[in-house]
XYZ file of C-alpha atoms in Angstrom:
571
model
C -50.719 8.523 39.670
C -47.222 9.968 40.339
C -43.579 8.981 39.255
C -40.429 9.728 41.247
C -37.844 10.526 39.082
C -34.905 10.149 41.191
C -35.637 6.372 42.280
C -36.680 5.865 38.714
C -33.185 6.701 37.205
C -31.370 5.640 40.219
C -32.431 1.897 39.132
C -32.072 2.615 35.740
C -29.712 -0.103 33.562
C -28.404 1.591 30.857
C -27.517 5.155 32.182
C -24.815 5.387 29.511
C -27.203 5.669 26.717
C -29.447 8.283 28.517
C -31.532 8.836 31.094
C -35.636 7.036 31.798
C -37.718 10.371 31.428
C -41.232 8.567 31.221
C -43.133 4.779 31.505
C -45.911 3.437 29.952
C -49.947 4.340 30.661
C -49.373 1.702 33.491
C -46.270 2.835 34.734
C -44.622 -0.524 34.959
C -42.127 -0.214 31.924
C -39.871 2.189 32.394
C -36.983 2.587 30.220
C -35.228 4.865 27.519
C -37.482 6.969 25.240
C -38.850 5.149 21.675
C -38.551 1.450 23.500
C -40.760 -1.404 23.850
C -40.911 -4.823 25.886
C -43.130 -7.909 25.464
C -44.863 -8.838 28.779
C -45.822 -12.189 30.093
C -47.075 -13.227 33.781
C -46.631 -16.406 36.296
C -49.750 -17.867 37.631
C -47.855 -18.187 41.468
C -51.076 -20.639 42.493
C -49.583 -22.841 39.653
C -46.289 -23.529 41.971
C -48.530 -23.996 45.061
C -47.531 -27.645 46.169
C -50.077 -29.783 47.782
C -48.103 -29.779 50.891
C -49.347 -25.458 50.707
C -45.786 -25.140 50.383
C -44.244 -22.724 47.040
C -42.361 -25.208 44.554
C -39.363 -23.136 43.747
C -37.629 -25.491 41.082
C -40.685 -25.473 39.046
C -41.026 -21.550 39.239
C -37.275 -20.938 38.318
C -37.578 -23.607 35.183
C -40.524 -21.635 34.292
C -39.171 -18.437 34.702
C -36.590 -19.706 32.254
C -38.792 -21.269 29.654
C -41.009 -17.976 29.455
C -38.146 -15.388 29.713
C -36.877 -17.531 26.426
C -39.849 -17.175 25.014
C -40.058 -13.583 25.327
C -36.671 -13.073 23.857
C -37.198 -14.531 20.580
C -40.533 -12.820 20.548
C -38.280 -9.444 20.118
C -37.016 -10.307 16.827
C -40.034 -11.676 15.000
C -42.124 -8.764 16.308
C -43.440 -5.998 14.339
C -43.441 -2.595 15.545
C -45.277 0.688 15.362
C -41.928 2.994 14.358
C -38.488 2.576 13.332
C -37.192 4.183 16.066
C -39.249 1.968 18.639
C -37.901 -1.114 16.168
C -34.525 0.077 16.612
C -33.913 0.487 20.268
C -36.218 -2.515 20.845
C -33.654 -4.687 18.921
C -30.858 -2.970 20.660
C -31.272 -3.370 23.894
C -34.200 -6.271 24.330
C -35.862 -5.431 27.926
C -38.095 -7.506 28.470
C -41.162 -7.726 30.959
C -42.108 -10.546 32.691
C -44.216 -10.625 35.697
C -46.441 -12.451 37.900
C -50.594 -12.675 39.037
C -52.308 -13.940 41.868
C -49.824 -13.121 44.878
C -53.102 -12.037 46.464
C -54.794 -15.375 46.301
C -51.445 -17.217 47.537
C -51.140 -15.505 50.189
C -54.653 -16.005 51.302
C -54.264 -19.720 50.370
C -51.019 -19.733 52.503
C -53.196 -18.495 55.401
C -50.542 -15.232 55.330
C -52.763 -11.707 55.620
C -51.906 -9.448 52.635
C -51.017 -6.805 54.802
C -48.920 -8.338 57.699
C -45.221 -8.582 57.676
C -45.024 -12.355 57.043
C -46.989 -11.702 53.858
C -44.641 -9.078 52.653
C -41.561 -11.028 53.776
C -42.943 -13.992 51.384
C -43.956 -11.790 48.329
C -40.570 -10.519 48.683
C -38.932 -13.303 48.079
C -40.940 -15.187 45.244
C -39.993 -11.575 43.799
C -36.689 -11.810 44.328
C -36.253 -15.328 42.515
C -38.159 -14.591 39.449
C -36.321 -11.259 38.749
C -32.879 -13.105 39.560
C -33.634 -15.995 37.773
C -34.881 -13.688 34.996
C -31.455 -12.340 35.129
C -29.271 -15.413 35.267
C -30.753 -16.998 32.689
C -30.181 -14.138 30.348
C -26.859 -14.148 30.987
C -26.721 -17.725 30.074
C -28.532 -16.380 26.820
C -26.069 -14.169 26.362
C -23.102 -16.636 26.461
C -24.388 -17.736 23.371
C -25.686 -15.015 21.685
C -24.044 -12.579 22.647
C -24.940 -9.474 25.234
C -27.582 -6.654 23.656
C -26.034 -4.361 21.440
C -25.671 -1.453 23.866
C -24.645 -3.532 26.534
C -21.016 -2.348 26.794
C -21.754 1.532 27.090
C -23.539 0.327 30.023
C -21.989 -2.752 31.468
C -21.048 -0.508 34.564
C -24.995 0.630 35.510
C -26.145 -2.640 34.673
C -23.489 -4.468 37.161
C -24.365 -1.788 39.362
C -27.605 -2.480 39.474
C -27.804 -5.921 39.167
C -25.579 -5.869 42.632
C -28.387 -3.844 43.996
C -30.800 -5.904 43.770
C -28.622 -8.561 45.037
C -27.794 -6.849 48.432
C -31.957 -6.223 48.519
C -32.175 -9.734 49.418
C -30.293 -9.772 53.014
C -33.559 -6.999 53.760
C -35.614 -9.541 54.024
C -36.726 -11.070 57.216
C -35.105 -14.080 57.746
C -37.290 -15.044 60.193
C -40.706 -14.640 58.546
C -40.004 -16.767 55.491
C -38.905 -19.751 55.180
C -35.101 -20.728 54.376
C -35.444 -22.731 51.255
C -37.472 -19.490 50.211
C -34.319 -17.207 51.333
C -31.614 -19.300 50.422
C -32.810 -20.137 46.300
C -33.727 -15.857 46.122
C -29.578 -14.889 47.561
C -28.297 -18.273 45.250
C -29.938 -16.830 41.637
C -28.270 -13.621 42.506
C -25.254 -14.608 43.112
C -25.578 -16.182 39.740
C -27.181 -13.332 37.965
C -24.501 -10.879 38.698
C -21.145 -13.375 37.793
C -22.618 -14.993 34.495
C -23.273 -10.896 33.733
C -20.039 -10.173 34.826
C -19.036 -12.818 32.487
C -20.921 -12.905 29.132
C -23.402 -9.564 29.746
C -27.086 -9.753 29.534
C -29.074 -10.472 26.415
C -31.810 -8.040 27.780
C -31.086 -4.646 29.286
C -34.710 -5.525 31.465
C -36.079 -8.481 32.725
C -39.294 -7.998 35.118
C -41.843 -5.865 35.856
C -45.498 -6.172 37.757
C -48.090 -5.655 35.345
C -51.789 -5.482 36.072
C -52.534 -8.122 34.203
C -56.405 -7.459 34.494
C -58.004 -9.860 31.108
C -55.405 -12.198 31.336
C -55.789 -12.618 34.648
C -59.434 -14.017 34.045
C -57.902 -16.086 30.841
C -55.644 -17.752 33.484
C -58.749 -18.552 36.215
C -56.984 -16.052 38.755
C -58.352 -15.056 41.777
C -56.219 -11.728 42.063
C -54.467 -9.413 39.478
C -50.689 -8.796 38.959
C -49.961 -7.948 43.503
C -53.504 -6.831 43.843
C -55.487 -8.431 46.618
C -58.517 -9.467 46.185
C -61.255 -6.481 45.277
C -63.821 -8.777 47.637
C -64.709 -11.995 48.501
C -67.726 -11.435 46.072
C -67.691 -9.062 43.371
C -69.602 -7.788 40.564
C -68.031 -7.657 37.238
C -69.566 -4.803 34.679
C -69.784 -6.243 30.943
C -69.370 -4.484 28.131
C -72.265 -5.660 26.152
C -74.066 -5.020 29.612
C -75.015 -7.112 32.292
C -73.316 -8.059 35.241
C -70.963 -11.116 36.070
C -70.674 -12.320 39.624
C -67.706 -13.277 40.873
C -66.894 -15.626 43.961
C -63.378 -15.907 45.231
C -62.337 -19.732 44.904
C -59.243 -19.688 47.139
C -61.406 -18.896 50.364
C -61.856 -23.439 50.753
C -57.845 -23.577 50.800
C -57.152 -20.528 53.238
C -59.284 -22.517 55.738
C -58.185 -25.737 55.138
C -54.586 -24.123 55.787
C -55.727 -22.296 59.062
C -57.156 -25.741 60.386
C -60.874 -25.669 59.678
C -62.514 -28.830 59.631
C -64.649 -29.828 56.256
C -68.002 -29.385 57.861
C -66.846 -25.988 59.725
C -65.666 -24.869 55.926
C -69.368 -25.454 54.870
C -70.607 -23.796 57.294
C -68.297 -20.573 56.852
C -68.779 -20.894 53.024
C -72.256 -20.961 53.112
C -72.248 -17.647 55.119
C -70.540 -16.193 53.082
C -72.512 -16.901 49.777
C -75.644 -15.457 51.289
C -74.142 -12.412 53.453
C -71.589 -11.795 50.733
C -69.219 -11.105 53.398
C -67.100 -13.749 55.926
C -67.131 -11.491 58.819
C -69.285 -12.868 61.382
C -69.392 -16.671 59.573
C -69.821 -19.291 62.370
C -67.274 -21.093 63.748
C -64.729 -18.354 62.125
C -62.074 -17.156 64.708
C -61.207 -13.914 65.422
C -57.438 -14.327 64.640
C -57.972 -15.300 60.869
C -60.138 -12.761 60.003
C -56.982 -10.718 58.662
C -56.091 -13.250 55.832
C -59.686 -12.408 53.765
C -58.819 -8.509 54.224
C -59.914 -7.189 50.747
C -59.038 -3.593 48.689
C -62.963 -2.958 49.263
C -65.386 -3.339 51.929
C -67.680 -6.248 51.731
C -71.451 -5.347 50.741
C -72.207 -6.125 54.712
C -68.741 -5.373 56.087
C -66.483 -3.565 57.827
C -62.868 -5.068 57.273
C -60.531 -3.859 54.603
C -57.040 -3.481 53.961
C -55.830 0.074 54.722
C -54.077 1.956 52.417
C -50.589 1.738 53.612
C -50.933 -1.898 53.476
C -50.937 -1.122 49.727
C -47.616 0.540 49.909
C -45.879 -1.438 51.866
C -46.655 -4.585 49.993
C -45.215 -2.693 46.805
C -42.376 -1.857 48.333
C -41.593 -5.356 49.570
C -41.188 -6.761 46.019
C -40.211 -2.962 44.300
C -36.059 -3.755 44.809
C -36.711 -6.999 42.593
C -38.062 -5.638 39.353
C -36.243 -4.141 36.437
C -39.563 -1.227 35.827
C -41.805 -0.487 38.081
C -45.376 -2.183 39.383
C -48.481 -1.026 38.314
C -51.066 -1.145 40.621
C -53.577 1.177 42.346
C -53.421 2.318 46.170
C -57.485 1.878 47.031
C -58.585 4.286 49.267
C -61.945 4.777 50.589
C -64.702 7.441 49.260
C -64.005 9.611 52.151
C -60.195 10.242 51.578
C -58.693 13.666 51.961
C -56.599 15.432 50.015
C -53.855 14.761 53.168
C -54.487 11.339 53.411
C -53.674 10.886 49.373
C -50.734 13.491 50.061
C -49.091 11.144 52.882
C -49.477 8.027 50.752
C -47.888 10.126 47.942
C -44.593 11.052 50.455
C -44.610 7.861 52.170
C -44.598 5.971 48.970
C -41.243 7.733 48.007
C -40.047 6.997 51.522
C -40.038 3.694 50.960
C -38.535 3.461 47.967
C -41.237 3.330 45.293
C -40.964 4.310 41.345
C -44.640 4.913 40.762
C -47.754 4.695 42.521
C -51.744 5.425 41.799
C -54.579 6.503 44.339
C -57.841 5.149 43.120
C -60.393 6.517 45.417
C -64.205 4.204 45.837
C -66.747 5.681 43.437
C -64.731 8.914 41.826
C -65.904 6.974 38.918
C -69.435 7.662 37.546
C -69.024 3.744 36.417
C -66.422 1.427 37.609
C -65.568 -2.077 36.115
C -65.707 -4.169 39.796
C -67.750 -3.671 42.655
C -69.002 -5.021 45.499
C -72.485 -5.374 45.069
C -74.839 -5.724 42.099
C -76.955 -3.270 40.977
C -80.493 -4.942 42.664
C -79.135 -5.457 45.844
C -78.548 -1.617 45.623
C -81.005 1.284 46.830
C -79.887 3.131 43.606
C -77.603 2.033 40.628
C -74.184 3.755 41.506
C -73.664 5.387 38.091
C -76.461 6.918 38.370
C -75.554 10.742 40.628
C -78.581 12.083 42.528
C -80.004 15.167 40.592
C -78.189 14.363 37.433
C -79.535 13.779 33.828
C -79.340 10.148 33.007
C -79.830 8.722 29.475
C -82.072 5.805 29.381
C -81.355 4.127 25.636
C -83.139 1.845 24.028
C -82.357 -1.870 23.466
C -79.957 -2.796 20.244
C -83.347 -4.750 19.239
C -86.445 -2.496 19.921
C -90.304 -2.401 18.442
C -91.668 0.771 16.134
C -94.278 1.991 14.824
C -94.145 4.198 12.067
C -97.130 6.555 10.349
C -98.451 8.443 7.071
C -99.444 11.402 7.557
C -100.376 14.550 4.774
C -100.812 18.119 5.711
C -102.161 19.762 2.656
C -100.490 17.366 0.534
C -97.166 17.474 1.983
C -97.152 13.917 2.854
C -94.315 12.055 5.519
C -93.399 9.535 7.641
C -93.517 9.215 11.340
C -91.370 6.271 12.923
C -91.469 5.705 16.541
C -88.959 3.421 18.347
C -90.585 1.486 21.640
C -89.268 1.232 24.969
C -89.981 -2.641 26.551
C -93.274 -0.779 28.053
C -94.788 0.340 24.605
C -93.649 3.980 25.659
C -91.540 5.819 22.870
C -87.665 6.515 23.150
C -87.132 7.843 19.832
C -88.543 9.520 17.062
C -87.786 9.702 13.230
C -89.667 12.092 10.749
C -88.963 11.395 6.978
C -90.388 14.706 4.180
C -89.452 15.874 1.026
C -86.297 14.939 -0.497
C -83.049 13.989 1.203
C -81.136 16.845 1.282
C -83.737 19.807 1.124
C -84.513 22.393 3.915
C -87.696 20.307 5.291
C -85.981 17.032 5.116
C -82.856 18.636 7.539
C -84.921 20.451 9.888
C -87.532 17.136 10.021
C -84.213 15.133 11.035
C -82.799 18.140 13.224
C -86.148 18.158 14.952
C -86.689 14.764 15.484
C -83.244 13.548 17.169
C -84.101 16.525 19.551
C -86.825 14.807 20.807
C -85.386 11.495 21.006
C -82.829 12.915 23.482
C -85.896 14.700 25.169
C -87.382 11.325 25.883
C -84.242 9.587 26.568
C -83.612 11.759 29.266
C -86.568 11.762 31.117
C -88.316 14.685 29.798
C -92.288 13.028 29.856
C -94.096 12.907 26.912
C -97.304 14.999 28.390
C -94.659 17.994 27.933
C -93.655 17.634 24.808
C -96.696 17.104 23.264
C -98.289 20.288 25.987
C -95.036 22.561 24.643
C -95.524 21.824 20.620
C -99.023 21.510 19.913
C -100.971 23.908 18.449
C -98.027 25.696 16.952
C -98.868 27.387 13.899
C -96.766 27.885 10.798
C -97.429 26.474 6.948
C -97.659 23.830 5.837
C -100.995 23.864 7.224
C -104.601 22.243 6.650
C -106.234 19.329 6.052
C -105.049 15.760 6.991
C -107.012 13.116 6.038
C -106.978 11.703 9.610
C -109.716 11.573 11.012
C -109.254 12.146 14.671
C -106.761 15.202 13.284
C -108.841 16.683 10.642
C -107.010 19.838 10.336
C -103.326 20.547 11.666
C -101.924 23.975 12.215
C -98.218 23.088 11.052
C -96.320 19.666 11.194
C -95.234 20.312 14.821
C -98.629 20.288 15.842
C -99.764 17.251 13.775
C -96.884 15.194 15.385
C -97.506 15.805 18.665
C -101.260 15.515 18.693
C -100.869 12.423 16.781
C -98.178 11.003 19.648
C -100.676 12.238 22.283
C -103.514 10.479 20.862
C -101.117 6.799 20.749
C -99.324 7.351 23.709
C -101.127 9.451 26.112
C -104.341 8.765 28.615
C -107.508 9.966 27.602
C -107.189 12.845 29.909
C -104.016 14.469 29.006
C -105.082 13.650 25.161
C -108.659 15.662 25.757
C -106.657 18.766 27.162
C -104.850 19.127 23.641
C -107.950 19.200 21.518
C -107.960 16.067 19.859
C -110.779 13.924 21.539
C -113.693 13.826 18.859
C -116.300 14.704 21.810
C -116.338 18.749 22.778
C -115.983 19.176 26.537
C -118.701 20.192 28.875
C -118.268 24.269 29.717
C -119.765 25.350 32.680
C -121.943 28.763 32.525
C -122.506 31.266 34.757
C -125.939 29.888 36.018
C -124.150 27.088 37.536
C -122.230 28.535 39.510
C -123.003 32.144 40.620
C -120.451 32.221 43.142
C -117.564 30.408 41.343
C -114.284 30.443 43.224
C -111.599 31.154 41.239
C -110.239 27.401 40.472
C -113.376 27.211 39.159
C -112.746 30.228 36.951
C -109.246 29.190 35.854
C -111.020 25.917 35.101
C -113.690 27.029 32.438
C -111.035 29.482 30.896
C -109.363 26.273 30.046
C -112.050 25.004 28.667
C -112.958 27.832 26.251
C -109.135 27.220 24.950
C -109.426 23.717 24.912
C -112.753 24.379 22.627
C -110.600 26.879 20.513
C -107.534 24.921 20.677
C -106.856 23.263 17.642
C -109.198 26.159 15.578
C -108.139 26.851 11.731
C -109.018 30.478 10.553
C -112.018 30.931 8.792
C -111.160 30.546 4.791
C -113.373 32.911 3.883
C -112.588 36.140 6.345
C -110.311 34.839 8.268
C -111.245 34.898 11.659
C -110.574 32.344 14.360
C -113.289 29.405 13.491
C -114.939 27.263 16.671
C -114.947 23.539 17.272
C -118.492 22.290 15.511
C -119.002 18.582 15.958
C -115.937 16.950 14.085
C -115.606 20.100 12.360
C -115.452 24.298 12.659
C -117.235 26.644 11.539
C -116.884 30.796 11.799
C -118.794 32.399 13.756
C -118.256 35.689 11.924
C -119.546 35.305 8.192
C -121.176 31.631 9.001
C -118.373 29.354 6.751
C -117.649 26.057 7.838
C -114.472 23.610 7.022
C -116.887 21.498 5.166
C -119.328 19.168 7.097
C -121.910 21.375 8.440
């Protein structure tokens, strides 16, 4: 995102106090430093008459009922400094806003970005922020202007007058005159009441993105968004995905003249292609009004950046802050094509503005398609490590073990499949060396095997190490384990593992076959390779002899040495 200064201040109410040298995260309130405003937002498919027309009296009589709301919501608030508390109290700006232009201009049968649809979001703009306006002054003729209202009474006139002569930019001839004529009336109003009694709020409006209330108040479209798509996918926090179907689609083609079976038709389409282009019976000429930010899933339409801009700067003259809202642009922008948005966006007058480019995100919160209908899940980058965790609720297993009486615990958490995702290894006391290095060691190979890193290697990598404590187990199908490292991962093998991989670490009961040299007088060497790894496998898992200490050999379930003739105790 980017801020230009100069518009920013040029705007600004209360220049007499100081100047605006920041906004909010958003960038829609924008006022004097250690200040805060209570937001609200319009539901503009509320004041959608049956006739398709906009009810105007009922908008200004709610923009008077919420702004009044807002304004005794700056007293009884609590706030997060003094300072903020202070200047709050002193000069009251206040934020209120609208959602849903997007879906009333579809409903309207206006394209988002076509001049008509500018020329109407213009003007709904224009009423709320001078009715906003007004009726603080009307406020203020009984309770009095803000505090620091006379230092600035000049820059607030000022600007009050500016937005006022913003009005005659409209197209007179692309909205309609009731439209025109209420937006120049409640300026005309705003600016003599405050040239009369003040303004109980040094701010009135701004355009907020209103993104969870927006789905409290069953919108179609955020804050001056369009649409995202006709059909969208909504990530969930606690995972999952929630589709998302665009309800004002019926209306639009009502309003264009669509007949009720021709609607079914076209609906019906679009439910199973998740796109409207190429719907039956849908003319060529309409197409426009379902433009989206986004692509369709099987699409081609969207609305093109500038259209972005130049709908912000259609209602931009008719807020007190600033609108927050982000500029889509496709994945294949270039660093000019973000740089001319940038310039042309101060061109035409804007305070702030954000690029949001498709998929810079590893995970974004809407798209257009759900993850099955996908070749491969978007968050996921090609030749990137991806965590796999388990499920909140997940199946273990846990294990005794002893290896010369140093007895633990082995707990293994299940993937749905029965494959393990985690490991936990309890010895000793809490606290001690073991116990740290056991718990060290373990969460290592959780991550392993979250990441992708198969259990064959682990268990290939880690057994047969050799360090003490060391010796007998008590398990049968272990008998004798070189160190705890070794006893772990023969022991995972041996539950987890084929029969193959499991037989190539030493810890099938049955000794392999080895070849001799009588078979085979001409062995090639993969053949030779292949009996050297059986003479290790054989000698794998081998203790040292007790008694001289040399290297003992696999004897049945047992080993003896082949040096002095000792054996580990059943032959």
């Amino acid at each position: 995102g980017i801020q230009f200064d100069t518009v920013i201040n040029k705007w600004h109410t209360c220049k007499g106090t100081d100047r605006i040298y920041a906004s909010n995260p958003c960038s829609e309130y924008m006022f004097l430093n250690d200040s805060a405003c209570n937001l609200a937002s319009l539901n503009l498919m509320k004041y959608r008459l049956e006739t398709g027309e906009f009810d105007v009296e009922g908008f200004k009589h709610a923009v008077d009922v919420i702004l009044t709301a807002q304004e005794i919501i700056v007293g009884n608030a609590s706030y997060p400094t003094a300072r903020i508390e202070k200047n709050s109290l002193r000069y009251r700006p206040l934020g209120l806003g609208f959602a849903n232009l997007g879906a009333l201009l579809m409903a309207k049968g206006l394209p988002y970005d076509s001049e008509e649809g500018r020329a109407y979001a213009g003007a709904i703009t224009a009423i709320m922020c001078g009715q906003a306006y007004a009726h603080s002054a009307r406020i203020a003729s009984h309770m009095g202007a803000f505090e620091g209202y006379q230092p600035n009474a000049e820059s607030m006139l000022e600007v009050i007058g500016m937005h006022g002569q913003a009005v005659s930019e409209i197209n007179s001839d692309l909205v309609s005159s009731d439209l025109l004529d209420s937006a120049k009336a409640v300026w005309g109003e705003a600016l003599a009441l405050g040239e009369e009694y003040g303004y109980r709020n040094s701010q009135a409006t701004v355009l907020a993105p209103t993104g969870t209330i927006g789905f409290m108040m069953d919108c179609d479209t955020t804050g001056i968004e369009p649409d995202i798509s006709l059909i969208k996918y909504k990530k969930l926090v606690g995972g999952g995905m929630l589709k998302i179907v665009n309800q004002t689609v019926p209306q639009a083609l009502e309003e264009l003249g669509y007949s009720p079976k021709e609607q079914e038709r076209i609906l019906e389409y679009l439910k199973q292609a998740e796109t409207i282009e190429g719907a039956p019976g849908l003319r060529e000429e309409d197409l426009a009004v379902f433009d989206c930010a986004f692509k369709p899933l099987n699409g081609e339409r969207t609305i093109e950046p500038m259209g972005h801009v130049r709908m912000m700067a259609a209602a931009q003259p008719f807020l007190s802050g600033a609108i927050s809202k982000t500029v889509n642009m496709p994945t294949e922008a270039t660093v000019e094509d973000i740089q001319n948005v940038y310039f042309q966006a101060w061109s035409l007058g804007l305070k702030a503005i954000a690029i949001y480019r498709d998929g810079c995100k590893r995970s974004q919160p809407l798209n257009t398609s759900s993850p099955a209908s996908q070749a491969e899940e978007p968050s996921v980058e090609k030749n990137k490590p991806h965590r796999k965790r388990l499920s909140d609720e997940r199946q273990a297993l846990t294990h005794k073990f002893s290896i010369a009486g140093h007895e633990g615990y082995i707990t293994v958490g299940l993937y749905d499949d029965g494959m393990p995702g985690e490991v936990f290894i309890r010895m000793s006391k809490e606290g001690s060396t073991i116990s740290g290095l056991m718990d060290s060691f373990a969460t290592s190979i959780s991550m392993a095997l979250q990441y992708g890193v198969p259990l064959s290697v682990l268990t290939g990598k880690f057994s047969h190490t050799r360090y003490e404590p060391s010796g007998f187990t008590g398990n049968r199908d272990i008998p004798i384990a070189k160190s705890i490292t070794d006893y772990i991962f023969r022991w995972m093998a041996l539950k987890f593992l084929p029969t193959e991989p499991i037989d190539a670490l030493g810890t099938s009961l049955a000794s392999p076959k080895i070849e001799t040299s009588f078979d085979a007088p001409q062995e090639s060497s993969n053949k030779m390779e292949a009996r050297e790894k059986a003479v290790f496998t054989v000698q794998a898992d081998a203790p040292s002899c007790s008694e001289c200490g040399t290297i003992m050999v696999r004897n049945g379930a047992c080993y003896k040495c082949v040096n002095c003739g000792a054996t580990s105790g059943c032959s």
